[in-house]
PDB file of C-alpha atoms and ligand atoms in Angstrom:
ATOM      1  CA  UNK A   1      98.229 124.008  91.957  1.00 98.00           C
ATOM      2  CA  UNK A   2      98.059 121.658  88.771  1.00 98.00           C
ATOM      3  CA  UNK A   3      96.532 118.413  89.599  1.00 98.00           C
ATOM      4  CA  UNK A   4      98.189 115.637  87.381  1.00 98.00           C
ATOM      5  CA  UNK A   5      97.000 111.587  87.414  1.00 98.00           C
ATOM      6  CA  UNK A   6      99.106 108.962  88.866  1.00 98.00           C
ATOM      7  CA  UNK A   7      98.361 106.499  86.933  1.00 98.00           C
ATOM      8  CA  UNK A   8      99.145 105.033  83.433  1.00 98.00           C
ATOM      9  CA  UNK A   9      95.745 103.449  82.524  1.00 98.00           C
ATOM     10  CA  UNK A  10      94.537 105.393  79.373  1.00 98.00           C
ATOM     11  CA  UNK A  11      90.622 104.698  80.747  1.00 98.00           C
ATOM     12  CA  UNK A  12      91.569 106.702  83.343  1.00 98.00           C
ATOM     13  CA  UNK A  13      93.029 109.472  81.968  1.00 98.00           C
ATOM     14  CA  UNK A  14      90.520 109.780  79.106  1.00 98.00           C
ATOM     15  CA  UNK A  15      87.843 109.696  81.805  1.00 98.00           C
ATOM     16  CA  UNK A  16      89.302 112.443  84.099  1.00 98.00           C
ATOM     17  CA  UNK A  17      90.668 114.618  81.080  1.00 98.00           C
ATOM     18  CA  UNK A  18      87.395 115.491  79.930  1.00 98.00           C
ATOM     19  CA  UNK A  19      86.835 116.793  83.170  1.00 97.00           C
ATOM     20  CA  UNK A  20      88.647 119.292  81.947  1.00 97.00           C
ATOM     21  CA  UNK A  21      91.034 119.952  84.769  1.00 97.00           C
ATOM     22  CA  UNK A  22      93.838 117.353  84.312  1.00 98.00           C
ATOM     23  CA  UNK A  23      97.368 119.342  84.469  1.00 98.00           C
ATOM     24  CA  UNK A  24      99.559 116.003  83.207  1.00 98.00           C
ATOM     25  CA  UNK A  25      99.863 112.676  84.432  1.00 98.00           C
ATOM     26  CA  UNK A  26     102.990 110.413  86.397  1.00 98.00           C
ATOM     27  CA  UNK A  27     103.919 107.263  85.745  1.00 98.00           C
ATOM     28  CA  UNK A  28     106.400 104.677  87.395  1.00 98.00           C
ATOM     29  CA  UNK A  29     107.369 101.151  86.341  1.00 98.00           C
ATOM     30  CA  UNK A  30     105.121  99.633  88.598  1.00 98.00           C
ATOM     31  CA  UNK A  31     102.004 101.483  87.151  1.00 98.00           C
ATOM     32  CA  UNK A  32     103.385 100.408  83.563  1.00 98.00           C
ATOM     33  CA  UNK A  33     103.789  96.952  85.008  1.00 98.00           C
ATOM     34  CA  UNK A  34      99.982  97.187  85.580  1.00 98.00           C
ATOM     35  CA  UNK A  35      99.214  97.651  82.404  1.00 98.00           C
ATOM     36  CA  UNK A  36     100.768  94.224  81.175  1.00 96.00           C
ATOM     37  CA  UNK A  37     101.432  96.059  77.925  1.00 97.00           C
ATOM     38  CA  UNK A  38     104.062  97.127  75.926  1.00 97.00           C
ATOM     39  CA  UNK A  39     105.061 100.063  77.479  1.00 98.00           C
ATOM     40  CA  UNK A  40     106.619 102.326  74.550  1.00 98.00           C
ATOM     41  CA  UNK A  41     102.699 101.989  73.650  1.00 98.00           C
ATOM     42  CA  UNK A  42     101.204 102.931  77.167  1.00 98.00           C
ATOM     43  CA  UNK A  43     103.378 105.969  76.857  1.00 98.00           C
ATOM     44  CA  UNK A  44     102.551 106.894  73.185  1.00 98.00           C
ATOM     45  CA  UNK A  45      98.955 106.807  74.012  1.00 98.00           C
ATOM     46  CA  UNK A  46      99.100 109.180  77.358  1.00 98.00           C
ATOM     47  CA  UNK A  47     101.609 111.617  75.630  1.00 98.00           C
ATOM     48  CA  UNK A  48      99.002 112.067  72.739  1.00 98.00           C
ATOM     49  CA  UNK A  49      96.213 111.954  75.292  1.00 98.00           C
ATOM     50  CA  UNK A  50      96.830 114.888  77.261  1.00 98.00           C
ATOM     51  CA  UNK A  51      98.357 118.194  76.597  1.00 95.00           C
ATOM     52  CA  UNK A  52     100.197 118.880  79.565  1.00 98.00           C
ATOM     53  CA  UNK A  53     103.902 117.606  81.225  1.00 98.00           C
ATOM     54  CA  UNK A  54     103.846 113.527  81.005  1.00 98.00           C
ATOM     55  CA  UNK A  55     106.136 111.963  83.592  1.00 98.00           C
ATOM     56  CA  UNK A  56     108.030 108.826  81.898  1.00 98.00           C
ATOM     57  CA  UNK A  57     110.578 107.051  84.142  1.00 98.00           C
ATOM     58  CA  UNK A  58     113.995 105.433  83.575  1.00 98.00           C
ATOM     59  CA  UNK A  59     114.614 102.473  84.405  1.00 98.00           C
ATOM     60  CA  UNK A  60     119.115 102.096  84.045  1.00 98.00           C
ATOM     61  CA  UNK A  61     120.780 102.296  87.332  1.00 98.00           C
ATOM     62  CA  UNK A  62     124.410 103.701  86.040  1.00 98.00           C
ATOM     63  CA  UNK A  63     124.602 107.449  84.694  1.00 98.00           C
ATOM     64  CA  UNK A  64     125.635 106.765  81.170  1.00 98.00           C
ATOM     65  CA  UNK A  65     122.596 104.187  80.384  1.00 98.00           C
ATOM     66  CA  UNK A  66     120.033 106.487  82.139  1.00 98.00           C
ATOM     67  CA  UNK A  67     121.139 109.427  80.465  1.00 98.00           C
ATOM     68  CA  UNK A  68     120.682 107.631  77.061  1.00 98.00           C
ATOM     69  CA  UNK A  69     118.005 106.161  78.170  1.00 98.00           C
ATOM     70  CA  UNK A  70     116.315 109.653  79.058  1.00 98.00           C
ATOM     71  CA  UNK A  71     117.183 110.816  75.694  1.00 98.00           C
ATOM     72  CA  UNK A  72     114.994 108.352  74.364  1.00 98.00           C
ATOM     73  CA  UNK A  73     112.483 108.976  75.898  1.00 98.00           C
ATOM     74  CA  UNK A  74     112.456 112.444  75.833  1.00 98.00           C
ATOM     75  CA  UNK A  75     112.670 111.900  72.182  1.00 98.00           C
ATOM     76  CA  UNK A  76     108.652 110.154  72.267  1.00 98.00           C
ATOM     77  CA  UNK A  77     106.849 113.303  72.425  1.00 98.00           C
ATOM     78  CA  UNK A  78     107.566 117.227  73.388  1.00 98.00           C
ATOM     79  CA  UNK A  79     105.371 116.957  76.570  1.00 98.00           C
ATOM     80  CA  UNK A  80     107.104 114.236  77.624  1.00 98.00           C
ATOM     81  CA  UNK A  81     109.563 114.822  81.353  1.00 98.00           C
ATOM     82  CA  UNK A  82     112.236 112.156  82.262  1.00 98.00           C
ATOM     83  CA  UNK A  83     111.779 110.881  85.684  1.00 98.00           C
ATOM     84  CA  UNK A  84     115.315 109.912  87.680  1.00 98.00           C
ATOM     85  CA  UNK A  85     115.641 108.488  90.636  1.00 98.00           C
ATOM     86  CA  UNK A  86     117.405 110.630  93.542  1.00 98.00           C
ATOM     87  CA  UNK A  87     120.583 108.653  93.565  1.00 98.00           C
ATOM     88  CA  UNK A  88     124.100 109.913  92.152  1.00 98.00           C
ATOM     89  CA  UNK A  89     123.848 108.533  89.319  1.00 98.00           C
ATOM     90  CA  UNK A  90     120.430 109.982  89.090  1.00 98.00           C
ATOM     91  CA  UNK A  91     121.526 113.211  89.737  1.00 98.00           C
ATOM     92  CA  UNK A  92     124.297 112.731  87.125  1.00 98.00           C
ATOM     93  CA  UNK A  93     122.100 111.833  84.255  1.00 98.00           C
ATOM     94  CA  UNK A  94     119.769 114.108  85.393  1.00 98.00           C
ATOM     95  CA  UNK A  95     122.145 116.973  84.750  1.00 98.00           C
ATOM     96  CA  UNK A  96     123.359 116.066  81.754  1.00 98.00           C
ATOM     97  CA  UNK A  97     119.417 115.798  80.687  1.00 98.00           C
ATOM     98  CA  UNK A  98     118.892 119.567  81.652  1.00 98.00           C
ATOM     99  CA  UNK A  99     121.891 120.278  79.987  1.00 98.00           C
ATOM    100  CA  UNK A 100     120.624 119.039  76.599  1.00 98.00           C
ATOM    101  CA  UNK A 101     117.118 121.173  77.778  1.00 98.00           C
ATOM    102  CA  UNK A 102     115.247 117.931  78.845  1.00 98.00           C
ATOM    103  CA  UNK A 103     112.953 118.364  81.329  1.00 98.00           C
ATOM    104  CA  UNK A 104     113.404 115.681  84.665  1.00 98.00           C
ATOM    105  CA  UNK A 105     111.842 114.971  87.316  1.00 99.00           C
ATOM    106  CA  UNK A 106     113.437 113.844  90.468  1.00 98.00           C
ATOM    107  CA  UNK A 107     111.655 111.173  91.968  1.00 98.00           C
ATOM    108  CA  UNK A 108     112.105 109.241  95.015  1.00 98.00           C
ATOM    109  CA  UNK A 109     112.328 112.168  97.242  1.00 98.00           C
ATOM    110  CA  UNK A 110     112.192 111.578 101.302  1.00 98.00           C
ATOM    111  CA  UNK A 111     114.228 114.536 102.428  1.00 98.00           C
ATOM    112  CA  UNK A 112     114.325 118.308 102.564  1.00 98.00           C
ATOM    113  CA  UNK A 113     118.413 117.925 101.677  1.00 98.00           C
ATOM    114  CA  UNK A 114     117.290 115.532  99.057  1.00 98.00           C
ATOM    115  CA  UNK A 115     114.840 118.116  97.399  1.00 98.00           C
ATOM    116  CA  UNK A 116     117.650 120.683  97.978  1.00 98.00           C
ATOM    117  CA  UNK A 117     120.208 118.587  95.531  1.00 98.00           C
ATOM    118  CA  UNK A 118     117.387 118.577  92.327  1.00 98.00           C
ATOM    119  CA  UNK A 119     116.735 122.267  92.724  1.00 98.00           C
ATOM    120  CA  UNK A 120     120.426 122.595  92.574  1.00 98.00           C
ATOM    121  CA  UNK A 121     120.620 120.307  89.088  1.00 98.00           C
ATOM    122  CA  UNK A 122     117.691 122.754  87.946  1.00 98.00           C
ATOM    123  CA  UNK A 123     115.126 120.016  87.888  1.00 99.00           C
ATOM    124  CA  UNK A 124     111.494 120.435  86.249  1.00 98.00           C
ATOM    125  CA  UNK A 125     110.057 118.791  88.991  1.00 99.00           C
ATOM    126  CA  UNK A 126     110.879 117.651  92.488  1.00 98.00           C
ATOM    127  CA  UNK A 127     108.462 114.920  93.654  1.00 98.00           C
ATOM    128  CA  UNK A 128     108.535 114.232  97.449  1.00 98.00           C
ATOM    129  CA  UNK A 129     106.482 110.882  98.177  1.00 98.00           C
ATOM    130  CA  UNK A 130     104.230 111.509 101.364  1.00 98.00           C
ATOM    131  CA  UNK A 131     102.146 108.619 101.835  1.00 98.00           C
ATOM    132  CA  UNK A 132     105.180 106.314 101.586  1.00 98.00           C
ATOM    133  CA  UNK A 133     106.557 108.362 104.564  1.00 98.00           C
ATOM    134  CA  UNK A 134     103.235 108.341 106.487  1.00 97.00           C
ATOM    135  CA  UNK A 135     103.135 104.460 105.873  1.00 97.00           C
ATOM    136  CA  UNK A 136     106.224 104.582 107.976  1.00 98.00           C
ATOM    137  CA  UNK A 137     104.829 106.747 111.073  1.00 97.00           C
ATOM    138  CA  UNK A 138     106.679 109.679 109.358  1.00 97.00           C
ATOM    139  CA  UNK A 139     105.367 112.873 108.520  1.00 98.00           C
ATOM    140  CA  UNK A 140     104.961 113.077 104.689  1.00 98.00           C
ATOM    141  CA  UNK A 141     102.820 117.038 104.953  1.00 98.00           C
ATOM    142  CA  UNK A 142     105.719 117.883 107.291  1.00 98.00           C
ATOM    143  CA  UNK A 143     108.429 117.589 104.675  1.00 98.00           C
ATOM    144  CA  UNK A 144     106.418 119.188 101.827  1.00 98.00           C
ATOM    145  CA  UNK A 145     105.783 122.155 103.325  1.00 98.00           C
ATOM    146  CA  UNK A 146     109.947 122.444 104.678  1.00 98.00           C
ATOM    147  CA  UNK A 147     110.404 121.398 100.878  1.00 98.00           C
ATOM    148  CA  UNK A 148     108.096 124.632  99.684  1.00 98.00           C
ATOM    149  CA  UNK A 149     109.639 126.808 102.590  1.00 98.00           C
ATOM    150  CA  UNK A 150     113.381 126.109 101.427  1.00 98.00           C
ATOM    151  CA  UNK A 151     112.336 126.560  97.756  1.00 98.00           C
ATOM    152  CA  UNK A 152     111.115 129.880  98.084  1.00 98.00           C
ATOM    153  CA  UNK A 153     113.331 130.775 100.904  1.00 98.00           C
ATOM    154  CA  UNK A 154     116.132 130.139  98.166  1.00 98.00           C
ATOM    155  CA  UNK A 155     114.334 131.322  95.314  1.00 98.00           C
ATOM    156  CA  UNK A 156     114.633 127.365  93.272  1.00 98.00           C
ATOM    157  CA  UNK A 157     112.091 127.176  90.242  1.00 98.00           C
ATOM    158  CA  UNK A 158     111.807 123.589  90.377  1.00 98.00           C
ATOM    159  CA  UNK A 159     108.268 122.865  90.535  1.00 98.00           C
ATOM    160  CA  UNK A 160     107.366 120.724  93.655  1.00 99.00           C
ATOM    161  CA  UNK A 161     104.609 118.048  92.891  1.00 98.00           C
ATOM    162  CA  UNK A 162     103.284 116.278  96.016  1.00 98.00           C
ATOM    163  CA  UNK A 163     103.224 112.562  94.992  1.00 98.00           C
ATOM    164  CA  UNK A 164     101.852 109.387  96.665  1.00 98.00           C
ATOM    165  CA  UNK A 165      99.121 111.068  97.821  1.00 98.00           C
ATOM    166  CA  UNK A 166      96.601 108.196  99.427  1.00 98.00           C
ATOM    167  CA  UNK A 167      93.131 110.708  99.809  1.00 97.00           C
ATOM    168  CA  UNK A 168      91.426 114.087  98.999  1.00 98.00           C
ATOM    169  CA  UNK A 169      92.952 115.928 102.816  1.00 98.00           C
ATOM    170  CA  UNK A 170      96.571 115.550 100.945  1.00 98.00           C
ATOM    171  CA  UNK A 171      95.802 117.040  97.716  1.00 98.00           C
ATOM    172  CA  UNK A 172      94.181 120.156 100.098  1.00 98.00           C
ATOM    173  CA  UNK A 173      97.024 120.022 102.140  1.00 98.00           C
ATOM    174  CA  UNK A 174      99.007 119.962  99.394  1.00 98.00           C
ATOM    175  CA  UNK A 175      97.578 122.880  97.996  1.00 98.00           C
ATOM    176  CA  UNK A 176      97.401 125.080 101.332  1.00 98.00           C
ATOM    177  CA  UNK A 177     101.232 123.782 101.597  1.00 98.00           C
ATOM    178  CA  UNK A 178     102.217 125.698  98.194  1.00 98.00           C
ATOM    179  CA  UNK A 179     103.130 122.548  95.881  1.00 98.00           C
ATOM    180  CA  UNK A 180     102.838 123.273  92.552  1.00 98.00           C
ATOM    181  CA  UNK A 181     101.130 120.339  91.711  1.00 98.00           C
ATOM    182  CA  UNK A 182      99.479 116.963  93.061  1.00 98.00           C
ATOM    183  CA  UNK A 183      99.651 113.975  91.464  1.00 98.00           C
ATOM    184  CA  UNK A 184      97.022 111.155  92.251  1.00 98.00           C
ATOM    185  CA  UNK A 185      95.537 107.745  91.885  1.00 98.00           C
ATOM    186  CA  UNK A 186      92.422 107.602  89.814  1.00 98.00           C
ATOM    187  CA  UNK A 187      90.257 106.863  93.017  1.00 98.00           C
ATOM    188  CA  UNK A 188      91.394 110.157  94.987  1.00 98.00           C
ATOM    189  CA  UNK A 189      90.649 112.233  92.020  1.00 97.00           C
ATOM    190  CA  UNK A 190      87.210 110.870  91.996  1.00 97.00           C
ATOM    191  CA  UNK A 191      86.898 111.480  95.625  1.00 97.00           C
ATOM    192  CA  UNK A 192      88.140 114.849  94.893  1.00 97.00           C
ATOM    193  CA  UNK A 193      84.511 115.727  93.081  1.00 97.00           C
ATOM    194  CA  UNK A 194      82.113 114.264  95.314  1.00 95.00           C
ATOM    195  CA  UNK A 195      80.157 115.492  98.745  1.00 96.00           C
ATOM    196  CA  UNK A 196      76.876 113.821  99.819  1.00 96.00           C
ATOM    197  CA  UNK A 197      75.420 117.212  99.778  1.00 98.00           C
ATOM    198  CA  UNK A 198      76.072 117.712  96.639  1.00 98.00           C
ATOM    199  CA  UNK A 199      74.326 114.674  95.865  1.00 97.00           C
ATOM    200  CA  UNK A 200      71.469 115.512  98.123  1.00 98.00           C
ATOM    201  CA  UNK A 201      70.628 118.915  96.705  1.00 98.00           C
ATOM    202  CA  UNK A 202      70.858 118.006  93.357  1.00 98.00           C
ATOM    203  CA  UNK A 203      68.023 115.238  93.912  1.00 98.00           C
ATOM    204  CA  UNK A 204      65.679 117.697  96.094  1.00 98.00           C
ATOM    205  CA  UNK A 205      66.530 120.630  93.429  1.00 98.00           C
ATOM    206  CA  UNK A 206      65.577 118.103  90.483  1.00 98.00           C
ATOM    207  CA  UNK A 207      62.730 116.698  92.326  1.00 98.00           C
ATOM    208  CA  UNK A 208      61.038 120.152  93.059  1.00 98.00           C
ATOM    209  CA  UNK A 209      61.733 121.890  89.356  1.00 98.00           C
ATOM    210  CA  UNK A 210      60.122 118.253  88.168  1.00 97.00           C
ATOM    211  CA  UNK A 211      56.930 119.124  91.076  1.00 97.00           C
ATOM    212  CA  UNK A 212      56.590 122.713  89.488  1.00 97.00           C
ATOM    213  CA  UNK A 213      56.465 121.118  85.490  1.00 97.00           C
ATOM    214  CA  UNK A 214      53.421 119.051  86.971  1.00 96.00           C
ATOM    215  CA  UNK A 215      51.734 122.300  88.314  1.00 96.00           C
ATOM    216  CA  UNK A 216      52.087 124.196  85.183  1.00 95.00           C
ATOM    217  CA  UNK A 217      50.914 121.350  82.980  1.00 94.00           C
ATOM    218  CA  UNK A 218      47.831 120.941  85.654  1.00 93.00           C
ATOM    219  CA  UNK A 219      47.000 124.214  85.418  1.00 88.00           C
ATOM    220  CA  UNK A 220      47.112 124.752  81.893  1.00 78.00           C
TER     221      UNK A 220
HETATM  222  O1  LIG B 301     104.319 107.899  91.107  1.00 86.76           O
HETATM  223  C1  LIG B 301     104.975 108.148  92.292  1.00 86.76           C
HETATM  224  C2  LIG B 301     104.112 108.036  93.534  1.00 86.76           C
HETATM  225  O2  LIG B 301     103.009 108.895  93.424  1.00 86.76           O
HETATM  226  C3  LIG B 301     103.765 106.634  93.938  1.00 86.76           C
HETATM  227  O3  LIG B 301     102.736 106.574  94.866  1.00 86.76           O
HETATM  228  O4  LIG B 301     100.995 105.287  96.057  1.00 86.76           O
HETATM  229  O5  LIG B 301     102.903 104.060  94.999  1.00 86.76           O
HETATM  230  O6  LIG B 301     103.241 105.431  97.049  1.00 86.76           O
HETATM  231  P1  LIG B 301     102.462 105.274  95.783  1.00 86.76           P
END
């Protein structure tokens, strides 16, 4: 499972990328809106940023201005996917996209049917939100793994990424589900990396080889 950033602060990204481990990163109009900057920049920056698939979303509600709109930005950089929204006219544009071999990415997802239409427009990406649907007592794990059952069930290559993901249990769960990637707020991915034992070994590992220098140096 690629693990991509949900995020479009280029701190961020820079930070975690040289991790070494960061797949691609999603963004959304209200993560550009954070950025309070022109956001044909904030997207020039993360396409040259990172190597991997870089999740730009339109923002035209009617088929005809999203498609164009798509083509634009498709046009920024060759890693760069076209998020549309799952609507009809999303699902328009977004076929007209694959048509011209622009990769989208359906976003907005809540339903196993819904997942079902953007395999069937050949989609890049499908991306299922599940901490929107467990912030309404739904069962956001539930419909991922249906999602990954009916994909290979049916043989669709659209790649499921598990999005609004809220803590490091959904990007396992994720994984043990079968998603082919997770995207994730900055703070997750940190959490992602850290375990008190970790922390606590290192120290009594550092603090022993540091007792043993001391010996040999008294004893030399
Ligand atoms: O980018 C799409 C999705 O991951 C948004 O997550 O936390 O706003 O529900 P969230």
């Amino acid at each position: 499972m690629k693990l991509f950033l949900d995020t479009a602060n280029i701190d961020e990204i820079r930070e975690i990328n040289r991790w070494g481990v960061l797949g691609g990163v999603t963004t959304n109009p209200s993560l550009i809106a954070k950025e309070s900057s022109d956001p044909d920049r904030v997207w020039k920056e993360i396409l040259a940023e990172v190597d991997g698939p870089i999740s730009l979303e339109t923002t035209e509600l009617e088929a005809d201005a999203m498609y164009e709109q798509g083509v634009e930005l498709a046009r920024m950089a060759p890693n760069a996917v076209v998020k549309v929204p799952m609507t009809p006219d999303g699902l328009r544009a977004g076929k007209r996209l694959v048509q011209d071999d622009i990769r989208i990415n359906v976003t907005l997802v809540f339903s196993p049917a819904q997942a079902i239409l953007a395999a069937e427009i050949d989609a890049y990406i499908v991306s299922p939100f599940l901490g929107r649907l467990d912030d309404v007592a739904s069962d956001g794990m539930d419909l991922l793994r249906r999602i990954c059952e009916i994909y290979q069930v049916q043989g669709y290559e659209t790649n499921v990424l598990a999005a609004s993901l809220r803590h490091p249990m959904h990007v396992v769960e994720a994984a043990a589900a079968g998603a082919d990637i997770a995207t994730m707020p900055y703070a997750v991915f940190r959490q992602l990396v850290r375990h008190p034992l970790t922390d606590i070994g290192l120290e009594t590992f550092l603090q022993d080889w540091e007792g043993l220098q001391k010996e040999l140096k008294e004893g030399a």
